Coordinates of C-alpha atoms and ligand atoms in Angstrom, one line a residue:
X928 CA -78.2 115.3 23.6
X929 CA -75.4 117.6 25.4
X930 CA -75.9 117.5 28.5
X931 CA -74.7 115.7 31.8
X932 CA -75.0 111.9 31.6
X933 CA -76.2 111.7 28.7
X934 CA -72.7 112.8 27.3
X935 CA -71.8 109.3 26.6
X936 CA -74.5 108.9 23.6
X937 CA -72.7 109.0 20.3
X938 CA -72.0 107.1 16.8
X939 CA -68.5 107.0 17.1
X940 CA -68.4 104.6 20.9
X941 CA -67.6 101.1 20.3
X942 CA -70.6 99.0 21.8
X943 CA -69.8 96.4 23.6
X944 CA -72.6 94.3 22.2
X945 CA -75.7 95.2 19.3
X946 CA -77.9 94.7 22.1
X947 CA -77.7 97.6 23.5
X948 CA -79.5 101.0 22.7
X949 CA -80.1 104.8 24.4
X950 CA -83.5 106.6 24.3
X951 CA -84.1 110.1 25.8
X952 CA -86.8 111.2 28.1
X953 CA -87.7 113.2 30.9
X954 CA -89.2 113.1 33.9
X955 CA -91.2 115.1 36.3
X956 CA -89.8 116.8 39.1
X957 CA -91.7 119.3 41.0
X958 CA -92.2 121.9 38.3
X959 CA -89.2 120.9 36.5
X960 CA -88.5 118.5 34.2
X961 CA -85.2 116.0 34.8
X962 CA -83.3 114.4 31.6
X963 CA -83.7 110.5 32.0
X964 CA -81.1 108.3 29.7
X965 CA -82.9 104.9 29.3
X966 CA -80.7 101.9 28.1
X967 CA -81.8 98.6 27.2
X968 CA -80.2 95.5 27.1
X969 CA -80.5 92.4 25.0
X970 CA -79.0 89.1 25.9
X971 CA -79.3 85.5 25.5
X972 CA -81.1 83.7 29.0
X973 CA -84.7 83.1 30.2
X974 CA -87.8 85.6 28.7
X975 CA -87.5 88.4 31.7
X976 CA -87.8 92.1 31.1
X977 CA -86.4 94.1 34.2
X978 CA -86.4 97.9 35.0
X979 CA -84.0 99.3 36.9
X980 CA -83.5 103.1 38.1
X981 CA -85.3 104.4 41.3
X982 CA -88.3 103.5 39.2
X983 CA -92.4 104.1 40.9
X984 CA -95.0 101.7 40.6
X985 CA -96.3 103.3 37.7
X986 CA -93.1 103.0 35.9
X987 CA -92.4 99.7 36.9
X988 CA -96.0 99.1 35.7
X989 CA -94.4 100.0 31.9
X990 CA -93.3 96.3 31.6
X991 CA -96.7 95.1 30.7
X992 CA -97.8 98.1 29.0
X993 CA -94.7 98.3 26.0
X994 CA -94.6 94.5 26.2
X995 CA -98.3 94.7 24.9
X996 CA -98.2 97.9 22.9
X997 CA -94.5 96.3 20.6
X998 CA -96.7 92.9 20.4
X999 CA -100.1 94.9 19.2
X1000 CA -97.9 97.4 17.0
X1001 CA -96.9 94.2 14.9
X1002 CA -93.2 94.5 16.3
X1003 CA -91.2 91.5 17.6
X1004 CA -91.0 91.7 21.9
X1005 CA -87.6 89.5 21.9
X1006 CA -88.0 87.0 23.9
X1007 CA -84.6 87.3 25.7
X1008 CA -83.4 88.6 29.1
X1009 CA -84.2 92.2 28.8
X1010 CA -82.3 94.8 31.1
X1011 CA -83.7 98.7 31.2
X1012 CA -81.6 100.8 33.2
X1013 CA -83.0 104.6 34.1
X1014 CA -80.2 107.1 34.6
X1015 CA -79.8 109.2 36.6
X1016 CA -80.1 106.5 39.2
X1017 CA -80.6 109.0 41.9
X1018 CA -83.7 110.8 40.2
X1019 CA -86.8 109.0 41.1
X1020 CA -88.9 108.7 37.9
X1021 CA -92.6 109.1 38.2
X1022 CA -95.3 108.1 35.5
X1023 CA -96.2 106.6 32.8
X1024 CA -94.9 109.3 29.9
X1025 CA -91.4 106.8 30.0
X1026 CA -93.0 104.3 28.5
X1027 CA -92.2 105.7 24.9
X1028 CA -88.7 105.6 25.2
X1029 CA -88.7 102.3 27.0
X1030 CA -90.3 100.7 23.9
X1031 CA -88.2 102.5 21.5
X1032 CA -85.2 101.5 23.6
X1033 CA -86.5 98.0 23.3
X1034 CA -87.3 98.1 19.5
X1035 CA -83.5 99.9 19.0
X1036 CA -82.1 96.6 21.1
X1037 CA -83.5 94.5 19.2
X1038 CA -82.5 95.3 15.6
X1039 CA -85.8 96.8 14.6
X1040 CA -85.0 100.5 14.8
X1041 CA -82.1 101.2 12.8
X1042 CA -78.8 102.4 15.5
X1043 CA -78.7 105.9 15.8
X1044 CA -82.0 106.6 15.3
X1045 CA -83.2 107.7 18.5
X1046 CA -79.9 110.0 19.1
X1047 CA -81.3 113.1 18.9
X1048 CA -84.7 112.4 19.8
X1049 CA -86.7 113.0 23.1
X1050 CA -89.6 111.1 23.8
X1051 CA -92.0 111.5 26.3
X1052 CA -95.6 109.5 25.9
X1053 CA -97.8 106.6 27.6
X1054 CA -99.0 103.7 25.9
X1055 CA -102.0 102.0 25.4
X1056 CA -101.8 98.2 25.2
X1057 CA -103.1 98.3 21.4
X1058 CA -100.2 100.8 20.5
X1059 CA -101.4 104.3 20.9
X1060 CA -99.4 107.2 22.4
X1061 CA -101.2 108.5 25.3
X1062 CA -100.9 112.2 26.9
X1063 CA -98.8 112.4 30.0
X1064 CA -98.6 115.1 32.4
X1065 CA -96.7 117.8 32.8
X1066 CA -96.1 117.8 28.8
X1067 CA -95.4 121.1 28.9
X1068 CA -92.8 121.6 31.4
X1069 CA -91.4 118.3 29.9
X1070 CA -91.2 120.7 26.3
X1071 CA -89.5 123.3 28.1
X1072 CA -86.7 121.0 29.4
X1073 CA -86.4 119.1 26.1
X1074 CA -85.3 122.5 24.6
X1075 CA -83.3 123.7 27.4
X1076 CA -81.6 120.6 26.8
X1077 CA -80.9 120.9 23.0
X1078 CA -83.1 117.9 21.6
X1079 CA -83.6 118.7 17.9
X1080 CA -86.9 116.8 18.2
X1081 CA -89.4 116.2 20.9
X1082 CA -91.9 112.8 19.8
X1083 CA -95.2 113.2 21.9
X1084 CA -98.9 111.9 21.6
X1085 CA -101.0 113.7 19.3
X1086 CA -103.3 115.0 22.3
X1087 CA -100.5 116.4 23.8
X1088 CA -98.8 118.0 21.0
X1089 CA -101.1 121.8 20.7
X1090 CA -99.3 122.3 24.7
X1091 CA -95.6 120.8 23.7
X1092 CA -95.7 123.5 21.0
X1093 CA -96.0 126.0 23.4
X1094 CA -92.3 126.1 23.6
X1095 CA -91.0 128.5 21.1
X1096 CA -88.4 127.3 18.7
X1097 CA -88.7 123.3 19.5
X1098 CA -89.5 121.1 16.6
X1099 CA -92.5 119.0 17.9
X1100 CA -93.7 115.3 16.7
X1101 CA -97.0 114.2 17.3
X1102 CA -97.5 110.4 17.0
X1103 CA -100.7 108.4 17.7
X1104 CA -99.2 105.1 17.6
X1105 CA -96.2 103.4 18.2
X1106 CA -96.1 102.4 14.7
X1107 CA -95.9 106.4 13.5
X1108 CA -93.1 107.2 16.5
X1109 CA -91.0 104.7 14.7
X1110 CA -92.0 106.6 11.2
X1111 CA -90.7 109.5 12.8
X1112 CA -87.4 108.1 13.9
X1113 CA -86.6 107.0 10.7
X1114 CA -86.9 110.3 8.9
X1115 CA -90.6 110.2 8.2
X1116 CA -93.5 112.4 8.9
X1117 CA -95.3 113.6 12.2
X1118 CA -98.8 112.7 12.6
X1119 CA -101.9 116.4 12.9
X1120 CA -101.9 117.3 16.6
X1121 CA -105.1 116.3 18.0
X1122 CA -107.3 119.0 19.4
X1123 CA -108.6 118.7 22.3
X1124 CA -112.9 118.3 23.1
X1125 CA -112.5 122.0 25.0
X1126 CA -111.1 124.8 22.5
X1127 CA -109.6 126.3 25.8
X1128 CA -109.4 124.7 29.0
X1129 CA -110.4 126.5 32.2
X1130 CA -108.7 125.5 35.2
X1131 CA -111.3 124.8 38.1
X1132 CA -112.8 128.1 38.1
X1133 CA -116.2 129.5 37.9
X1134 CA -116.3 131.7 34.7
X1135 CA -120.2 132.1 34.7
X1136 CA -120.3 133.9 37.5
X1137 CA -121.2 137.5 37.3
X1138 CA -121.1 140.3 39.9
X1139 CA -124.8 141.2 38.5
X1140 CA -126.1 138.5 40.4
X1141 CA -125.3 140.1 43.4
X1142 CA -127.9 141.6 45.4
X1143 CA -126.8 144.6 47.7
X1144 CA -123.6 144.1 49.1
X1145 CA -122.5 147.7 47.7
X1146 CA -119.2 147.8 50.2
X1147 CA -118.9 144.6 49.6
X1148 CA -118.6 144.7 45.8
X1149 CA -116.1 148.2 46.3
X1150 CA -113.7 146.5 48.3
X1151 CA -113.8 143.5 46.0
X1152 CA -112.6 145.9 43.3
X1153 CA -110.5 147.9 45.0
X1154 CA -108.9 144.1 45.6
X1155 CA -108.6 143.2 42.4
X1156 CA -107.6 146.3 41.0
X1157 CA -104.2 146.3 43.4
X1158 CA -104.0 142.1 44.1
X1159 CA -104.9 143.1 47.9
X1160 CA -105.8 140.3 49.9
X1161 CA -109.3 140.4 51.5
X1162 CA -111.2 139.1 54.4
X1163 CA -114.9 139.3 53.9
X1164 CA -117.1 138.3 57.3
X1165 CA -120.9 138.3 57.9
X1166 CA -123.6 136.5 58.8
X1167 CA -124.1 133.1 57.0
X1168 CA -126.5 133.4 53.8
X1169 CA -125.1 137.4 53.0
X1170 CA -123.6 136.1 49.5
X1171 CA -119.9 136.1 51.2
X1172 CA -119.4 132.6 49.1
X1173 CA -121.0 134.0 45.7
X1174 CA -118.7 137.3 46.1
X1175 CA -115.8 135.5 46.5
X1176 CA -116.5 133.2 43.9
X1177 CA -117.1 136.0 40.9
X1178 CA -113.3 137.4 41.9
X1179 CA -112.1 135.8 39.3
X1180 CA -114.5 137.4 36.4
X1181 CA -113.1 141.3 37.2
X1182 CA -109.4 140.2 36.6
X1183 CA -107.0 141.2 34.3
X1184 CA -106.6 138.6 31.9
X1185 CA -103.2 136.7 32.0
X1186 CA -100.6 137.7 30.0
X1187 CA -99.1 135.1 27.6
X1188 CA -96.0 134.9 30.3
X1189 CA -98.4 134.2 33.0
X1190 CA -100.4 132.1 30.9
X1191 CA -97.6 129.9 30.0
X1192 CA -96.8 129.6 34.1
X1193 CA -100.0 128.4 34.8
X1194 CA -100.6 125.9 31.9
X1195 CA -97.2 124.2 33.1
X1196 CA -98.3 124.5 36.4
X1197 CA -101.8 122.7 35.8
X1198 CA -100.1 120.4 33.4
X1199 CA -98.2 119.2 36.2
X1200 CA -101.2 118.3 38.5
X1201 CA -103.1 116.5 35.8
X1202 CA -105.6 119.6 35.3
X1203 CA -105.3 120.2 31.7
X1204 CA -107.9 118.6 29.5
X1205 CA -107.0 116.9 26.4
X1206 CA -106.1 119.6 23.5
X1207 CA -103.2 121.1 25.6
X1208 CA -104.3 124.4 24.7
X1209 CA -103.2 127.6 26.4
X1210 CA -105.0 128.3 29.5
X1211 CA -106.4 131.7 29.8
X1212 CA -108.3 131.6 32.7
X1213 CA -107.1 132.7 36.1
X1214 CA -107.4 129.9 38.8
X1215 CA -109.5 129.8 41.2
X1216 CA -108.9 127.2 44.3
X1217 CA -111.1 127.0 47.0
X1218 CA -109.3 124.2 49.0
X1219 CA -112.0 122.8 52.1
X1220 CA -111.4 124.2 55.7
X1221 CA -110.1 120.3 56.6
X1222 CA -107.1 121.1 54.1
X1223 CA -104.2 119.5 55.7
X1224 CA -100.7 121.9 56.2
X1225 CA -99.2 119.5 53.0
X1226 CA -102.3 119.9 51.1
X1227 CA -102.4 123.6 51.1
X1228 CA -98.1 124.3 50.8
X1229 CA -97.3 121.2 49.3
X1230 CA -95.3 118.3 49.4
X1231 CA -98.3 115.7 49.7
X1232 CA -99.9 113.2 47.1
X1233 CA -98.6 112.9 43.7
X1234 CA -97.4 115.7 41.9
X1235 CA -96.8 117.3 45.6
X1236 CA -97.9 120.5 44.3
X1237 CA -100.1 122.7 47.5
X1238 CA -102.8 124.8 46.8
X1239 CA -100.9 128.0 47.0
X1240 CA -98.6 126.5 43.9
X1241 CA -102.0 125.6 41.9
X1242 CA -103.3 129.3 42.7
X1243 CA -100.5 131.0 41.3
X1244 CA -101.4 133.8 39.0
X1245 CA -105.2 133.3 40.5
X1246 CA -107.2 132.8 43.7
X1247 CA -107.0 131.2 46.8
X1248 CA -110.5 131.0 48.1
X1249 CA -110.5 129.9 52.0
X1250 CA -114.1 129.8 52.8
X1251 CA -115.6 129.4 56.7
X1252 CA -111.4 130.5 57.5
X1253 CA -112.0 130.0 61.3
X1254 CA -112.4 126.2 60.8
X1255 CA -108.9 126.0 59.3
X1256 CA -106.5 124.5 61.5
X1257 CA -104.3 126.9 62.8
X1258 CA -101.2 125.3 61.7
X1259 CA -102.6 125.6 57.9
X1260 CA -103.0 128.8 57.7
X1261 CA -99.9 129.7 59.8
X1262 CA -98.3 127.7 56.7
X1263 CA -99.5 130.2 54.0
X1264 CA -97.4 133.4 56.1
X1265 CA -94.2 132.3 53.4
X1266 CA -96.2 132.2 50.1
X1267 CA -98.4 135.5 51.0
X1268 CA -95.1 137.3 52.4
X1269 CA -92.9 136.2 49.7
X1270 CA -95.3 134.9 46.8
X1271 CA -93.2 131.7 46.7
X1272 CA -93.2 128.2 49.0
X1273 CA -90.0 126.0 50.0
X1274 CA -90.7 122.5 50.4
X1275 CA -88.7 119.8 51.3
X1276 CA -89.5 116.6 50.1
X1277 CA -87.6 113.6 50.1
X1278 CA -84.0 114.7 50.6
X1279 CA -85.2 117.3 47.7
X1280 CA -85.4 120.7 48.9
X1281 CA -87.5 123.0 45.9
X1282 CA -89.1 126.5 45.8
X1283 CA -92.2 126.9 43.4
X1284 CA -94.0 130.1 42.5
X1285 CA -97.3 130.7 44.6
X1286 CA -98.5 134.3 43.8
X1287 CA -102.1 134.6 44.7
X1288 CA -104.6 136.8 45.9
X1289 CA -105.9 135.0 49.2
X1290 CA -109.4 135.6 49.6
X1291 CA -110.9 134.6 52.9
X1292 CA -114.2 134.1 54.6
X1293 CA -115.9 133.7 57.8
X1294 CA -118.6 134.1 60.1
X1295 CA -117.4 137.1 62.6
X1296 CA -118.5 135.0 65.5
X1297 CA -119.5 131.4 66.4
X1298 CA -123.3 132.4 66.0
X1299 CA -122.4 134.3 62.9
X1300 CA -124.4 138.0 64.1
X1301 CA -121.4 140.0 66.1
X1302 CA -121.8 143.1 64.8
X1303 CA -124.8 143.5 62.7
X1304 CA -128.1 144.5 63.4
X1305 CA -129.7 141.2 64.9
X1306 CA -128.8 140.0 67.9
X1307 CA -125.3 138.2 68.9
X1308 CA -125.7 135.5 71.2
X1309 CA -122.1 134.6 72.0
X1310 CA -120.4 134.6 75.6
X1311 CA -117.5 137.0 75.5
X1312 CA -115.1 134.4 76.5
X1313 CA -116.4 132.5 73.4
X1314 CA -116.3 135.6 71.1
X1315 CA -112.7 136.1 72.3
X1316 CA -111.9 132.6 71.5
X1317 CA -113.1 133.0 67.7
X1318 CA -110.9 136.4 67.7
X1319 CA -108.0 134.8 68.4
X1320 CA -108.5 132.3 65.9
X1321 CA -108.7 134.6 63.3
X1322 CA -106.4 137.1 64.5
X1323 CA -102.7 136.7 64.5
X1324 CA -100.2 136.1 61.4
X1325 CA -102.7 135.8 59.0
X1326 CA -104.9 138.9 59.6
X1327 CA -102.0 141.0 59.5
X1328 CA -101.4 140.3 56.5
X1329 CA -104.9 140.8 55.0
X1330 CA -105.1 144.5 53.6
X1331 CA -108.8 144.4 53.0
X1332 CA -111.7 143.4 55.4
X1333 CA -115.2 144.6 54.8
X1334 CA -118.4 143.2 57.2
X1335 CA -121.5 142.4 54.8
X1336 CA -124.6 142.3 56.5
X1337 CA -128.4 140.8 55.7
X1338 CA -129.6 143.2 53.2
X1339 CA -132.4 145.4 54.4
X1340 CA -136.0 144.6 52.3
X1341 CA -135.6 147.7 50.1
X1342 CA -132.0 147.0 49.3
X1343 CA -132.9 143.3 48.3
X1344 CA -135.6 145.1 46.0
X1345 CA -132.6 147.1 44.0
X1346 CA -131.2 145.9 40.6
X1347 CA -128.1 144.9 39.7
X1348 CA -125.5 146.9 41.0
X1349 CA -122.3 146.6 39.0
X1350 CA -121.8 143.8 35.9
X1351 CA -118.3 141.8 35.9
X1352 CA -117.5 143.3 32.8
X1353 CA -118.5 147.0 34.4
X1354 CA -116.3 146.2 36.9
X1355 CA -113.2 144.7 35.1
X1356 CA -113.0 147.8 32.4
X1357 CA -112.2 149.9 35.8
X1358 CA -109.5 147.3 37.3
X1359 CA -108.0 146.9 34.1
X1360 CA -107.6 150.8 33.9
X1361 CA -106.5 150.6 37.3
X1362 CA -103.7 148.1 36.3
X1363 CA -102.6 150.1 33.4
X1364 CA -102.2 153.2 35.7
X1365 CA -99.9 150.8 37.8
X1366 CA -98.5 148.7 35.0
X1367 CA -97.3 152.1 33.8
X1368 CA -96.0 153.9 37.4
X1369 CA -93.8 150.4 38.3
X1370 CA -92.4 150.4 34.9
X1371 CA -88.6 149.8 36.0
X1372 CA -89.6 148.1 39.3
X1373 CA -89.6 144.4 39.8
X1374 CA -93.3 144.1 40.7
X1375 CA -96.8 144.6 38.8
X1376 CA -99.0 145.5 41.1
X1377 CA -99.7 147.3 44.4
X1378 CA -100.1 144.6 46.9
X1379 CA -96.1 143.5 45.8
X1380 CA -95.0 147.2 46.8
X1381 CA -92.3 146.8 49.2
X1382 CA -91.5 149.2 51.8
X1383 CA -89.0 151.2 50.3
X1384 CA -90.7 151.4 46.7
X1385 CA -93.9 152.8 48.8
X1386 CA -92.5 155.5 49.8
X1387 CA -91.3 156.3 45.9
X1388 CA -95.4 155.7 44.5
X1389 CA -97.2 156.7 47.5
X1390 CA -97.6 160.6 47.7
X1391 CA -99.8 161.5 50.5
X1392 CA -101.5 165.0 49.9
X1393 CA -101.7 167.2 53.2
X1394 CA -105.2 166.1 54.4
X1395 CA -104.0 162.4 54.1
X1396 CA -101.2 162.9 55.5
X1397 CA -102.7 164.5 58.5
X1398 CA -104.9 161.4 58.6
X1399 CA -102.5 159.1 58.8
X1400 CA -100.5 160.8 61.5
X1401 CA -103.5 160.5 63.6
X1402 CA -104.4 157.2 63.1
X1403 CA -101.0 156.2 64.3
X1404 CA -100.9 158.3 66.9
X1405 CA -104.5 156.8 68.3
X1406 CA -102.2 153.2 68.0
X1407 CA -104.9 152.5 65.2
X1408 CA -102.6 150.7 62.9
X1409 CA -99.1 148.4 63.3
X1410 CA -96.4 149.0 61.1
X1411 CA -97.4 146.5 58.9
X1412 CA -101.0 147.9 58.6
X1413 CA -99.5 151.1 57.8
X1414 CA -97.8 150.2 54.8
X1415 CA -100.9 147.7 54.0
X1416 CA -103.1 150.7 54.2
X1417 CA -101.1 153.1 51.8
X1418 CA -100.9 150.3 49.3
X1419 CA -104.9 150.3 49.2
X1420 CA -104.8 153.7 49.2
X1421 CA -102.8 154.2 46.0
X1422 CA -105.1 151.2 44.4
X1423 CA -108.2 153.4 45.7
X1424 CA -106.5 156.8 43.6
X1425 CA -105.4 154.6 40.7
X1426 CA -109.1 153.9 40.4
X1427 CA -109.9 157.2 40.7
X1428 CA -107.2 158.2 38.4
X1429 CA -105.6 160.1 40.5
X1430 CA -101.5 160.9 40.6
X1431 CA -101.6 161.7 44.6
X1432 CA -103.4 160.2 47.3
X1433 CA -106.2 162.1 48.7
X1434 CA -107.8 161.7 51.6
X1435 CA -110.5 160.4 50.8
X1436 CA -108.3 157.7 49.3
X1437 CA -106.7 157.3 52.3
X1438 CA -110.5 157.4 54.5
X1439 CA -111.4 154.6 52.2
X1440 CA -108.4 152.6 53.1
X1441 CA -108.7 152.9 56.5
X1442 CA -112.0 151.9 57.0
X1443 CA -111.0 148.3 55.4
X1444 CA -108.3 147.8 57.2
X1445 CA -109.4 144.7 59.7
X1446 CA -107.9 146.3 62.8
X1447 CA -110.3 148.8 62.3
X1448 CA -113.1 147.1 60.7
X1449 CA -113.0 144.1 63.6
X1450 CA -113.2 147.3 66.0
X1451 CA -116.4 148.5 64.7
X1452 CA -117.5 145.2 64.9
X1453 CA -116.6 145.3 68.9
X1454 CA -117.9 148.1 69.4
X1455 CA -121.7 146.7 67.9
Ligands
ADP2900 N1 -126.3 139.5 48.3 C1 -126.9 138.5 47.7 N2 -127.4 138.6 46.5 C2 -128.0 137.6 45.8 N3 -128.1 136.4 46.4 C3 -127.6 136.1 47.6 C4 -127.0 137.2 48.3 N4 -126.6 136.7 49.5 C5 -126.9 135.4 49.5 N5 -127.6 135.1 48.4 C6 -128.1 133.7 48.0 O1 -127.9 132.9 49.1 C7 -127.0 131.8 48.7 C8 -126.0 131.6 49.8 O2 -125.1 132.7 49.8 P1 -123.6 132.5 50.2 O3 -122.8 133.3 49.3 O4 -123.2 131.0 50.2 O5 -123.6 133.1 51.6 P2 -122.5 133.0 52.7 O6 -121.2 132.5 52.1 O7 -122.3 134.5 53.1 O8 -123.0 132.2 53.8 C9 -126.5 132.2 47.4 O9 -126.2 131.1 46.6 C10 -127.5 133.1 46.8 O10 -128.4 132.4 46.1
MG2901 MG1 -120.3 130.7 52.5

């Protein structure tokens, strides 16, 4: 393959001895994939089979699984002193989808692949002990650096094949065994790709949820809306038991679908963590995460556990659901300022420093006060000091950057009595309009949707009318508003007159704006 170490593979080097032979792989690295040379090396001594490489457990593990999986295949293990050396030395390889071209490397050693055979090949696959070529993760991202790279050929299990081909314009080779990978290398046939028991895998997500289930709530289920229809982020607070929880959860039904760009992000991404189920098929869900208030800073950013991927990374192009927000530690949430303000995360891990996309809508929610009834109807029983306490909690970095905040309260009898208000599909035929209005204004600009509007592009899509105008001016001149919230407020106004079709902003755009801004929304509830 051309590139970087790997340079040295050719036909026309004088090997030193017979025993030695190259397979290509690839191996995970954050989001990426990394090139990995493996070379084996056969010579006369005691039985031993050594890896060497800054190789993990799990790789190191490989030893027993290709010894096992050559013997099972009906190959020859040689019983020799067997050297495999993993370049680069300085990338740490992680997994088990190096087996394949350990046992290829060792088969090539060894006489029983013929030399040159594995040249132009990548492989990239785990093995059982009986033979069979197993799916590894991050197959896709793996397929995306195999053809970066130039490999004419990419060898993966059958399972894992439907997401490998993915990648436009690379020659994919599904092989079940070990015994049809070295069919393959020796100018044979591919084995089917295997589909998967799920047609289309959903990432963890709650597709069954509809907004018809939803009692009440009328605000509620506007500002949702208005939410998705710009990718605003949204604080909803209430009482415990007001459906803040099932609202939340049934975002992700009124979404625009992904688009096949999108799509391919987030399959890569979930392919990385181990989320995809077998079948590798596109995913075409949004995700939804809803990470538990003990989330540690790592777990939610990054840069703990295995594939060190946070829950901001595995939201991207989805939801992040932070449910009861005040019991988050305050140095979590303090984390997600970065990937809410820039809609990507640095994390440095391991002398590796490496930025990954994380462009969600955060959805948050919480009781307004420890007792849960500040501001509604029924009684509050919280000390002021305590109440203040809970404020400041919330307050701070990460409610100034929440553009929507809407306080649900218990639904009076008669409301509970209504019907349905809205359906999910209702409600996504007027954010999809919504998005097309956008899609079609930001044509030229770096950004899709409302929420990414930066400063300088607001004042280019955002014109005020005279009445909203006038609103404005006084609700900054009543100190109503930061700067922030100002420019947080006119990018919900132009969702609110996108859904309402409308070129300028009216007022009443604006009015509707205002009243979910959380400055002004945690007011009223003060003033309760
Ligand atoms: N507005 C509502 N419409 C229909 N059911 C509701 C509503 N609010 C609450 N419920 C019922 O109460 C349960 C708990 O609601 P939940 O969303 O968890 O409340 P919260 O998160 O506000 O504490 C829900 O599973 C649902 O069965
Ligand atoms: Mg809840």
């Amino acid at each position: 393959m051309p590139s970087g170490s790997a340079r040295t593979v050719g036909p026309k080097r004088i090997e030193p001895t017979l025993m030695l032979a190259r397979a290509h792989t690839f191996t995970i690295e954050g989001l990426d994939a990394q090139q990995v040379t493996v070379e084996v090396d056969i010579r006369p001594g005691l039985p031993t089979f050594t890896i060497v490489g800054l190789a993990s457990a799990a790789v190191r593990e490989a030893r027993d699984r290709v010894h096992a999986a050559i013997l099972n295949s009906g190959y020859e293990f040689p019983g020799r002193r067997i050297t495999a050396s993993m370049a680069p030395s300085d990338v740490r390889k992680l997994g088990a989808g190096l087996d394949l071209a350990l046992a290829c490397g060792v088969l090539a050693a060894s006489g029983q692949l013929p030399r040159g055979a594995l040249d132009r090949l990548a492989l990239y696959g785990e093995l059982g002990l009986d033979g069979e070529v197993r799916t590894s993760r991050g197959t896709l991202a793996i397929a995306q650096a195999a053809h970066r790279c130039g490999a004419s050929k990419l060898v993966v299990g059958a399972a894992a094949a439907r997401e490998a081909m993915l990648v436009d314009g690379l020659d994919v080779a599904p092989a079940r065994c070990l015994r049809s990978v070295v069919r393959i290398a020796t100018g044979g046939g591919a084995d089917a790709p295997i589909h998967g028991p799920e047609p289309s895998p959903a990432p963890p997500a709650a597709p069954h949820h509809d907004l018809a289930d939803v009692i009440g709530q009328e605000h509620a289920i506007r500002a949702l809306l208005i939410a998705a229809a710009g990718g605003h982020n949204i604080l909803l607070s209430g009482p415990p038991g007001t459906g803040k929880t099932m609202l939340a959860q049934r975002l992700p039904s009124i979404l625009p679908p992904l688009t096949r760009a999108e799509a391919i992000e987030v399959t890569r991404i979930q392919s990385v963590a181990g989320n995809v189920s077998q079948g590798g098929e596109l995913m075409t869900s949004r995700p939804f995460r809803a990470p538990h208030h003990t989330a540690t800073t790592a777990g939610l950013v990054g840069g703990a556990g295995r594939h060190s991927l946070g829950e901001v990374v595995l939201a991207h192009n989805g939801v992040l659901f932070l449910d009861e927000l005040s019991e988050f530690s305050r140095q979590a949430v303090e984390a997600l300022r970065q990937p809410i303000e820039e809609g990507r995360v640095a994390i440095v891990r391991a002398r590796r420093a490496a930025v990954y996309p994380a462009r969600f809508m955060l959805v948050a929610a919480t009781n307004p006060c420890p007792c849960g009834f500040a501001g509604t109807v029924e009684r509050c029983r919280c000390g002021e000091a305590e109440l203040a306490r809970y404020r400041r909690r919330l307050s701070g970095p990460l409610l100034d950057r929440i553009d929507l905040m809407v306080n649900l309260e218990r639904p009076r009898p008669r409301e509970a009595m209504r019907g349905p208000q809205v359906s999910s599909m209702h409600a996504r035929e007027q954010v999809q309009a919504a998005r097309e209005r956008q899609a079609e204004r930001l044509r030229g600009e770096r950004v899709v949707s409302n929420a990414q509007l930066g400063a300088r592009a607001l004042s280019r899509h955002v014109a005020l009318d005279g009445r909203a105008a006038a609103m404005l001016a006084t609700a900054q001149e009543r100190r109503l508003l930061s700067g922030r919230g100002v420019h947080r407020t006119l990018r919900v106004a132009r969702t609110v007159a996108d859904l309402h079709a409308s070129r300028l902003v009216r007022a009443e755009h604006l009015g509707v704006a205002l009243s979910l801004r959380p400055e002004i929304a945690l007011g009223r509830v003060r003033a309760a």
